[in-house]
Amino acid sequence: MKRFLLAALAAAAIAAPALAPPAVAQQTMRFAIVPKAMNNPYFDLSRDGCMKRAKELGNVECIYKGPIEHEPASQVQIIQDLITQRVDGLAISVSDAEAAVNVIKQARDAGIAVITFDADSPKSARQAYVGTDNKEMGRQLGRELIKRKPQPGAFITQSGGPAAENLNERLAGLYEVVKAAGWKEASGSPSYCNDDSALAVQQLSDMVTANPDVDAVVPVGGWALFAPEAYKGFVNAHKKNYESGKLALVMPDTLKVELELLRDGYANVLVGQRPFEMGEKAMDILLALKKGEKVEPITYVGLDVVTKDNVAEFLK
């Protein structure tokens, strides 16, 4: 009898794993990162940071989707499509801060976590912002100009879209520093290129031609440098003034193409953002929100100042 009981218990132990319920698969969260424009190489870095962090987390899928060109209405439509697809979270670089308010509310009402990155919509229902302190970036551009040309003169600047909150903050920071130092803005400035690289170069060329005595070019975005050959043509057309120090070129961002232009002598300095880090942190923040955790309402990722002295380090 005892021998029979022991055999029965052993058989039950062997059968137990087969009778146990299967392990529940961990749910994959689908987070979409929505740039202003997919033809802007700046946002490729945010995409890469998003993809890298999603892979590291394991239970997160990064979806990269936005308008091909800078079109606020198209961005809103894409966000609405993502809401319909019931993604778990959205990280948006907002093209038009006011236009985004309603669509962000729609997403939140649908139970979707929403943050902004790179460009904010502070009046919206977004739950957090991760990106550059844009006013400080504008100030830093101004400081770098004054460092190279302490004597005030005339400057031109350029922005992307007039409704972009981040770019307007950069302009405000730039004006705060340079106008306090006695600099005057030249006629026709700022121009708005709608994130179009070819148009950006043409606008810079037109403004400098219209203001031949201008002392500095200080855009608040690096669009012109994303068309490197055209940008080189612009600089070469004003080579005498640039090489003599009469004309200063203070440029934003530190993408590889921009670092190469700086190395080759086509800019005095770059003030760079960290879009890769924005993409990484966006995934962490959205995941925390979906877990019901508290997050910081504002996360700044910092700036880099690059000159010919340290450009090799950034090109590694």
CSV table of C-alpha atoms in Angstrom, one decimal:
chain,number,residue,atom,x,y,z
A,1,MET,CA,0.0,0.0,0.0
A,2,LYS,CA,2.8,2.4,1.0
A,3,ARG,CA,4.6,1.5,-2.2
A,4,PHE,CA,1.5,2.3,-4.3
A,5,LEU,CA,0.9,5.7,-2.5
A,6,LEU,CA,4.5,6.8,-3.2
A,7,ALA,CA,4.1,5.9,-6.9
A,8,ALA,CA,0.9,7.8,-7.2
A,9,LEU,CA,2.5,10.9,-5.6
A,10,ALA,CA,5.4,10.7,-8.0
A,11,ALA,CA,3.1,10.4,-11.0
A,12,ALA,CA,1.2,13.5,-9.8
A,13,ALA,CA,4.4,15.5,-9.4
A,14,ILE,CA,5.4,14.6,-13.0
A,15,ALA,CA,2.0,15.6,-14.3
A,16,ALA,CA,1.7,18.8,-12.3
A,17,PRO,CA,3.7,21.1,-14.7
A,18,ALA,CA,1.5,20.0,-17.6
A,19,LEU,CA,-1.6,20.9,-15.6
A,20,ALA,CA,-0.2,24.4,-14.5
A,21,PRO,CA,-1.7,27.4,-16.4
A,22,PRO,CA,0.6,28.9,-19.0
A,23,ALA,CA,2.5,32.0,-18.0
A,24,VAL,CA,0.8,35.3,-19.1
A,25,ALA,CA,2.8,37.1,-21.8
A,26,GLN,CA,3.9,40.6,-20.9
A,27,GLN,CA,1.9,43.2,-22.7
A,28,THR,CA,3.8,45.2,-25.3
A,29,MET,CA,3.2,49.0,-25.1
A,30,ARG,CA,3.0,50.8,-28.4
A,31,PHE,CA,4.4,54.3,-28.2
A,32,ALA,CA,4.5,56.6,-31.2
A,33,ILE,CA,7.0,59.4,-31.6
A,34,VAL,CA,5.6,62.1,-33.9
A,35,PRO,CA,8.1,64.6,-35.4
A,36,LYS,CA,7.2,67.9,-37.1
A,37,ALA,CA,8.6,66.6,-40.4
A,38,MET,CA,10.2,63.3,-41.4
A,39,ASN,CA,12.3,64.9,-44.0
A,40,ASN,CA,14.2,66.8,-41.3
A,41,PRO,CA,17.3,64.8,-40.4
A,42,TYR,CA,17.3,66.3,-36.9
A,43,PHE,CA,14.3,64.1,-36.0
A,44,ASP,CA,16.1,60.9,-37.3
A,45,LEU,CA,18.2,61.1,-34.1
A,46,SER,CA,15.0,61.2,-31.9
A,47,ARG,CA,13.8,58.2,-33.8
A,48,ASP,CA,17.0,56.3,-33.3
A,49,GLY,CA,17.0,57.1,-29.5
A,50,CYS,CA,13.4,55.9,-29.3
A,51,MET,CA,14.1,52.6,-31.2
A,52,LYS,CA,17.2,51.9,-29.0
A,53,ARG,CA,15.4,52.5,-25.7
A,54,ALA,CA,12.4,50.5,-26.8
A,55,LYS,CA,14.6,47.5,-27.6
A,56,GLU,CA,16.3,47.8,-24.2
A,57,LEU,CA,13.0,47.9,-22.4
A,58,GLY,CA,11.8,44.9,-24.2
A,59,ASN,CA,8.0,45.4,-23.7
A,60,VAL,CA,7.9,48.6,-25.7
A,61,GLU,CA,7.4,49.2,-29.4
A,62,CYS,CA,8.5,52.5,-30.9
A,63,ILE,CA,6.4,53.8,-33.8
A,64,TYR,CA,7.9,56.7,-35.8
A,65,LYS,CA,5.4,58.5,-37.8
A,66,GLY,CA,4.8,62.1,-38.9
A,67,PRO,CA,4.2,64.3,-41.9
A,68,ILE,CA,6.9,64.2,-44.6
A,69,GLU,CA,7.1,68.0,-44.6
A,70,HIS,CA,6.4,70.6,-42.0
A,71,GLU,CA,2.6,70.8,-42.2
A,72,PRO,CA,0.8,71.4,-38.9
A,73,ALA,CA,-2.6,70.2,-40.3
A,74,SER,CA,-1.0,66.9,-41.6
A,75,GLN,CA,0.6,66.4,-38.1
A,76,VAL,CA,-2.8,66.7,-36.5
A,77,GLN,CA,-4.3,64.2,-38.9
A,78,ILE,CA,-1.6,61.7,-38.2
A,79,ILE,CA,-2.1,62.1,-34.4
A,80,GLN,CA,-5.8,61.5,-35.0
A,81,ASP,CA,-5.0,58.3,-37.0
A,82,LEU,CA,-2.8,57.1,-34.1
A,83,ILE,CA,-5.6,57.7,-31.6
A,84,THR,CA,-7.9,55.6,-33.8
A,85,GLN,CA,-5.2,52.8,-33.8
A,86,ARG,CA,-5.3,52.9,-30.0
A,87,VAL,CA,-1.6,53.4,-29.4
A,88,ASP,CA,-0.6,53.4,-25.7
A,89,GLY,CA,1.3,56.7,-25.8
A,90,LEU,CA,2.3,59.7,-27.9
A,91,ALA,CA,5.4,61.8,-27.9
A,92,ILE,CA,4.8,64.8,-30.1
A,93,SER,CA,7.1,67.5,-31.4
A,94,VAL,CA,4.4,70.1,-31.8
A,95,SER,CA,4.3,72.1,-35.1
A,96,ASP,CA,1.6,74.5,-34.0
A,97,ALA,CA,1.1,74.9,-30.2
A,98,GLU,CA,-2.5,76.1,-30.5
A,99,ALA,CA,-3.6,73.7,-33.2
A,100,ALA,CA,-2.4,70.8,-31.1
A,101,VAL,CA,-4.5,71.6,-28.0
A,102,ASN,CA,-7.7,69.9,-29.3
A,103,VAL,CA,-6.1,66.7,-30.7
A,104,ILE,CA,-4.0,66.2,-27.5
A,105,LYS,CA,-7.3,66.4,-25.5
A,106,GLN,CA,-8.8,63.8,-27.8
A,107,ALA,CA,-5.9,61.5,-27.1
A,108,ARG,CA,-6.0,62.0,-23.4
A,109,ASP,CA,-9.8,61.4,-23.4
A,110,ALA,CA,-9.1,58.1,-25.2
A,111,GLY,CA,-6.9,57.1,-22.3
A,112,ILE,CA,-3.6,57.6,-24.3
A,113,ALA,CA,-0.6,59.0,-22.4
A,114,VAL,CA,0.7,62.1,-24.1
A,115,ILE,CA,3.9,64.0,-23.8
A,116,THR,CA,5.7,66.6,-26.0
A,117,PHE,CA,9.3,66.4,-26.9
A,118,ASP,CA,11.5,69.0,-28.7
A,119,ALA,CA,8.6,71.5,-29.2
A,120,ASP,CA,5.9,72.0,-26.5
A,121,SER,CA,2.2,72.9,-26.3
A,122,PRO,CA,2.1,74.2,-22.7
A,123,LYS,CA,-1.6,75.1,-22.8
A,124,SER,CA,-2.6,71.5,-23.8
A,125,ALA,CA,-3.4,68.5,-21.7
A,126,ARG,CA,0.0,66.9,-22.3
A,127,GLN,CA,1.4,65.3,-19.2
A,128,ALA,CA,5.1,66.2,-19.6
A,129,TYR,CA,7.7,67.8,-21.9
A,130,VAL,CA,11.2,66.5,-22.6
A,131,GLY,CA,13.6,68.5,-24.6
A,132,THR,CA,15.7,71.6,-24.8
A,133,ASP,CA,15.3,74.7,-22.6
A,134,ASN,CA,14.6,76.6,-25.7
A,135,LYS,CA,14.8,80.1,-24.3
A,136,GLU,CA,18.2,79.2,-22.8
A,137,MET,CA,19.3,77.9,-26.2
A,138,GLY,CA,18.4,81.3,-27.8
A,139,ARG,CA,20.4,83.0,-25.0
A,140,GLN,CA,23.4,80.8,-25.6
A,141,LEU,CA,23.3,81.6,-29.4
A,142,GLY,CA,23.4,85.2,-28.4
A,143,ARG,CA,26.2,84.7,-25.9
A,144,GLU,CA,28.3,82.9,-28.6
A,145,LEU,CA,27.8,85.8,-31.0
A,146,ILE,CA,28.9,88.4,-28.4
A,147,LYS,CA,31.9,86.3,-27.5
A,148,ARG,CA,33.1,86.5,-31.1
A,149,LYS,CA,31.9,90.0,-31.8
A,150,PRO,CA,31.8,92.1,-28.7
A,151,GLN,CA,31.1,95.3,-30.7
A,152,PRO,CA,27.4,95.3,-31.6
A,153,GLY,CA,26.2,95.5,-35.2
A,154,ALA,CA,23.4,94.2,-37.3
A,155,PHE,CA,22.2,90.6,-37.3
A,156,ILE,CA,19.7,88.4,-39.1
A,157,THR,CA,17.9,85.4,-37.8
A,158,GLN,CA,15.7,82.7,-39.2
A,159,SER,CA,13.0,80.4,-37.8
A,160,GLY,CA,11.0,77.4,-39.0
A,161,GLY,CA,7.3,78.1,-38.4
A,162,PRO,CA,5.8,81.1,-36.7
A,163,ALA,CA,3.4,79.0,-34.6
A,164,ALA,CA,6.2,76.7,-33.2
A,165,GLU,CA,6.4,77.3,-29.4
A,166,ASN,CA,10.0,76.1,-29.1
A,167,LEU,CA,11.3,78.3,-31.9
A,168,ASN,CA,9.5,81.4,-30.6
A,169,GLU,CA,11.1,80.8,-27.2
A,170,ARG,CA,14.5,80.6,-28.9
A,171,LEU,CA,13.9,83.9,-30.7
A,172,ALA,CA,12.9,85.5,-27.4
A,173,GLY,CA,16.1,84.2,-25.7
A,174,LEU,CA,18.2,85.4,-28.6
A,175,TYR,CA,16.6,88.9,-28.6
A,176,GLU,CA,17.0,89.1,-24.8
A,177,VAL,CA,20.7,88.8,-25.0
A,178,VAL,CA,21.7,90.5,-28.2
A,179,LYS,CA,19.4,93.5,-28.1
A,180,ALA,CA,20.5,94.2,-24.5
A,181,ALA,CA,24.0,94.2,-25.9
A,182,GLY,CA,23.1,96.8,-28.5
A,183,TRP,CA,22.6,94.6,-31.6
A,184,LYS,CA,20.0,95.6,-34.1
A,185,GLU,CA,18.0,93.2,-36.3
A,186,ALA,CA,18.3,93.8,-40.0
A,187,SER,CA,15.4,94.3,-42.4
A,188,GLY,CA,13.5,91.1,-43.4
A,189,SER,CA,14.5,89.2,-40.3
A,190,PRO,CA,13.3,86.8,-39.0
A,191,SER,CA,12.5,84.7,-42.1
A,192,TYR,CA,10.4,81.5,-41.8
A,193,CYS,CA,11.5,78.5,-43.8
A,194,ASN,CA,8.9,75.9,-42.7
A,195,ASP,CA,11.8,73.5,-42.0
A,196,ASP,CA,12.7,73.5,-45.7
A,197,SER,CA,16.5,73.3,-46.1
A,198,ALA,CA,16.7,74.6,-49.6
A,199,LEU,CA,14.4,77.5,-48.8
A,200,ALA,CA,16.4,78.2,-45.6
A,201,VAL,CA,19.6,78.7,-47.6
A,202,GLN,CA,17.8,80.9,-50.2
A,203,GLN,CA,16.3,83.1,-47.4
A,204,LEU,CA,19.7,83.6,-45.7
A,205,SER,CA,21.2,84.5,-49.1
A,206,ASP,CA,18.5,86.9,-49.9
A,207,MET,CA,18.7,88.6,-46.5
A,208,VAL,CA,22.4,89.0,-46.6
A,209,THR,CA,22.2,90.3,-50.1
A,210,ALA,CA,19.6,92.8,-49.1
A,211,ASN,CA,21.7,93.8,-46.1
A,212,PRO,CA,25.3,93.7,-47.3
A,213,ASP,CA,26.6,95.4,-44.1
A,214,VAL,CA,25.1,92.7,-41.8
A,215,ASP,CA,27.5,91.5,-39.1
A,216,ALA,CA,26.0,88.2,-38.1
A,217,VAL,CA,23.8,85.3,-39.1
A,218,VAL,CA,22.2,83.6,-36.2
A,219,PRO,CA,19.3,81.2,-37.1
A,220,VAL,CA,17.4,79.4,-34.3
A,221,GLY,CA,17.4,76.1,-36.2
A,222,GLY,CA,20.0,74.4,-38.4
A,223,TRP,CA,17.9,73.9,-41.5
A,224,ALA,CA,20.2,75.6,-44.0
A,225,LEU,CA,23.1,73.3,-43.0
A,226,PHE,CA,21.0,70.3,-43.8
A,227,ALA,CA,21.6,71.3,-47.5
A,228,PRO,CA,25.4,71.3,-47.2
A,229,GLU,CA,26.4,72.1,-50.8
A,230,ALA,CA,23.9,74.9,-51.1
A,231,TYR,CA,25.0,76.3,-47.7
A,232,LYS,CA,28.7,76.2,-48.7
A,233,GLY,CA,27.7,78.2,-51.8
A,234,PHE,CA,26.1,80.8,-49.5
A,235,VAL,CA,29.1,81.1,-47.3
A,236,ASN,CA,31.5,81.2,-50.2
A,237,ALA,CA,29.6,84.0,-51.8
A,238,HIS,CA,30.4,86.0,-48.6
A,239,LYS,CA,33.8,84.5,-48.0
A,240,LYS,CA,35.7,87.8,-47.8
A,241,ASN,CA,33.5,89.1,-45.0
A,242,TYR,CA,33.4,85.8,-43.2
A,243,GLU,CA,37.2,85.1,-43.3
A,244,SER,CA,38.0,88.6,-42.2
A,245,GLY,CA,35.7,88.3,-39.1
A,246,LYS,CA,33.3,90.9,-40.4
A,247,LEU,CA,30.5,88.3,-40.7
A,248,ALA,CA,29.9,85.8,-37.9
A,249,LEU,CA,28.0,82.5,-38.5
A,250,VAL,CA,26.6,81.2,-35.2
A,251,MET,CA,24.6,78.1,-36.0
A,252,PRO,CA,22.3,75.7,-34.1
A,253,ASP,CA,22.5,71.9,-33.7
A,254,THR,CA,25.3,69.4,-34.0
A,255,LEU,CA,24.2,66.7,-36.5
A,256,LYS,CA,27.1,65.0,-38.3
A,257,VAL,CA,26.7,67.1,-41.4
A,258,GLU,CA,26.8,70.3,-39.3
A,259,LEU,CA,29.9,69.1,-37.4
A,260,GLU,CA,31.6,68.4,-40.7
A,261,LEU,CA,30.8,71.9,-42.0
A,262,LEU,CA,32.2,73.4,-38.8
A,263,ARG,CA,35.3,71.3,-39.1
A,264,ASP,CA,35.8,72.5,-42.7
A,265,GLY,CA,35.4,76.2,-41.7
A,266,TYR,CA,31.8,77.0,-42.7
A,267,ALA,CA,30.6,78.2,-39.2
A,268,ASN,CA,32.2,79.8,-36.2
A,269,VAL,CA,30.3,77.8,-33.6
A,270,LEU,CA,27.5,75.3,-33.2
A,271,VAL,CA,25.0,75.3,-30.2
A,272,GLY,CA,23.6,71.8,-30.2
A,273,GLN,CA,20.6,70.0,-28.8
A,274,ARG,CA,20.4,66.4,-27.8
A,275,PRO,CA,17.5,64.8,-29.9
A,276,PHE,CA,18.8,61.3,-29.4
A,277,GLU,CA,18.4,61.6,-25.7
A,278,MET,CA,15.0,63.1,-26.1
A,279,GLY,CA,13.9,60.0,-28.0
A,280,GLU,CA,15.3,57.7,-25.2
A,281,LYS,CA,13.7,59.7,-22.4
A,282,ALA,CA,10.3,59.9,-24.2
A,283,MET,CA,10.0,56.1,-24.0
A,284,ASP,CA,10.9,56.0,-20.3
A,285,ILE,CA,8.4,58.8,-19.4
A,286,LEU,CA,5.5,57.3,-21.4
A,287,LEU,CA,6.1,53.9,-19.8
A,288,ALA,CA,6.1,55.4,-16.3
A,289,LEU,CA,2.8,57.2,-17.1
A,290,LYS,CA,1.2,53.9,-18.3
A,291,LYS,CA,2.3,52.3,-15.0
A,292,GLY,CA,0.6,55.1,-13.1
A,293,GLU,CA,3.8,56.6,-11.8
A,294,LYS,CA,4.5,60.3,-11.3
A,295,VAL,CA,6.8,62.0,-13.7
A,296,GLU,CA,8.6,65.3,-13.8
A,297,PRO,CA,6.4,67.8,-15.8
A,298,ILE,CA,9.6,69.3,-17.5
A,299,THR,CA,12.8,67.4,-18.3
A,300,TYR,CA,15.6,69.3,-20.0
A,301,VAL,CA,18.3,67.4,-21.8
A,302,GLY,CA,21.0,70.1,-22.0
A,303,LEU,CA,23.0,71.8,-24.7
A,304,ASP,CA,26.5,71.3,-26.3
A,305,VAL,CA,28.7,74.1,-27.6
A,306,VAL,CA,31.0,73.0,-30.4
A,307,THR,CA,33.9,74.9,-31.9
A,308,LYS,CA,36.9,73.9,-34.1
A,309,ASP,CA,38.7,73.1,-30.9
A,310,ASN,CA,36.4,70.3,-29.8
A,311,VAL,CA,34.6,69.3,-33.0
A,312,ALA,CA,36.8,66.2,-33.5
A,313,GLU,CA,35.5,64.8,-30.2
A,314,PHE,CA,31.9,65.1,-31.4
A,315,LEU,CA,32.7,63.5,-34.7
A,316,LYS,CA,34.1,60.3,-33.2
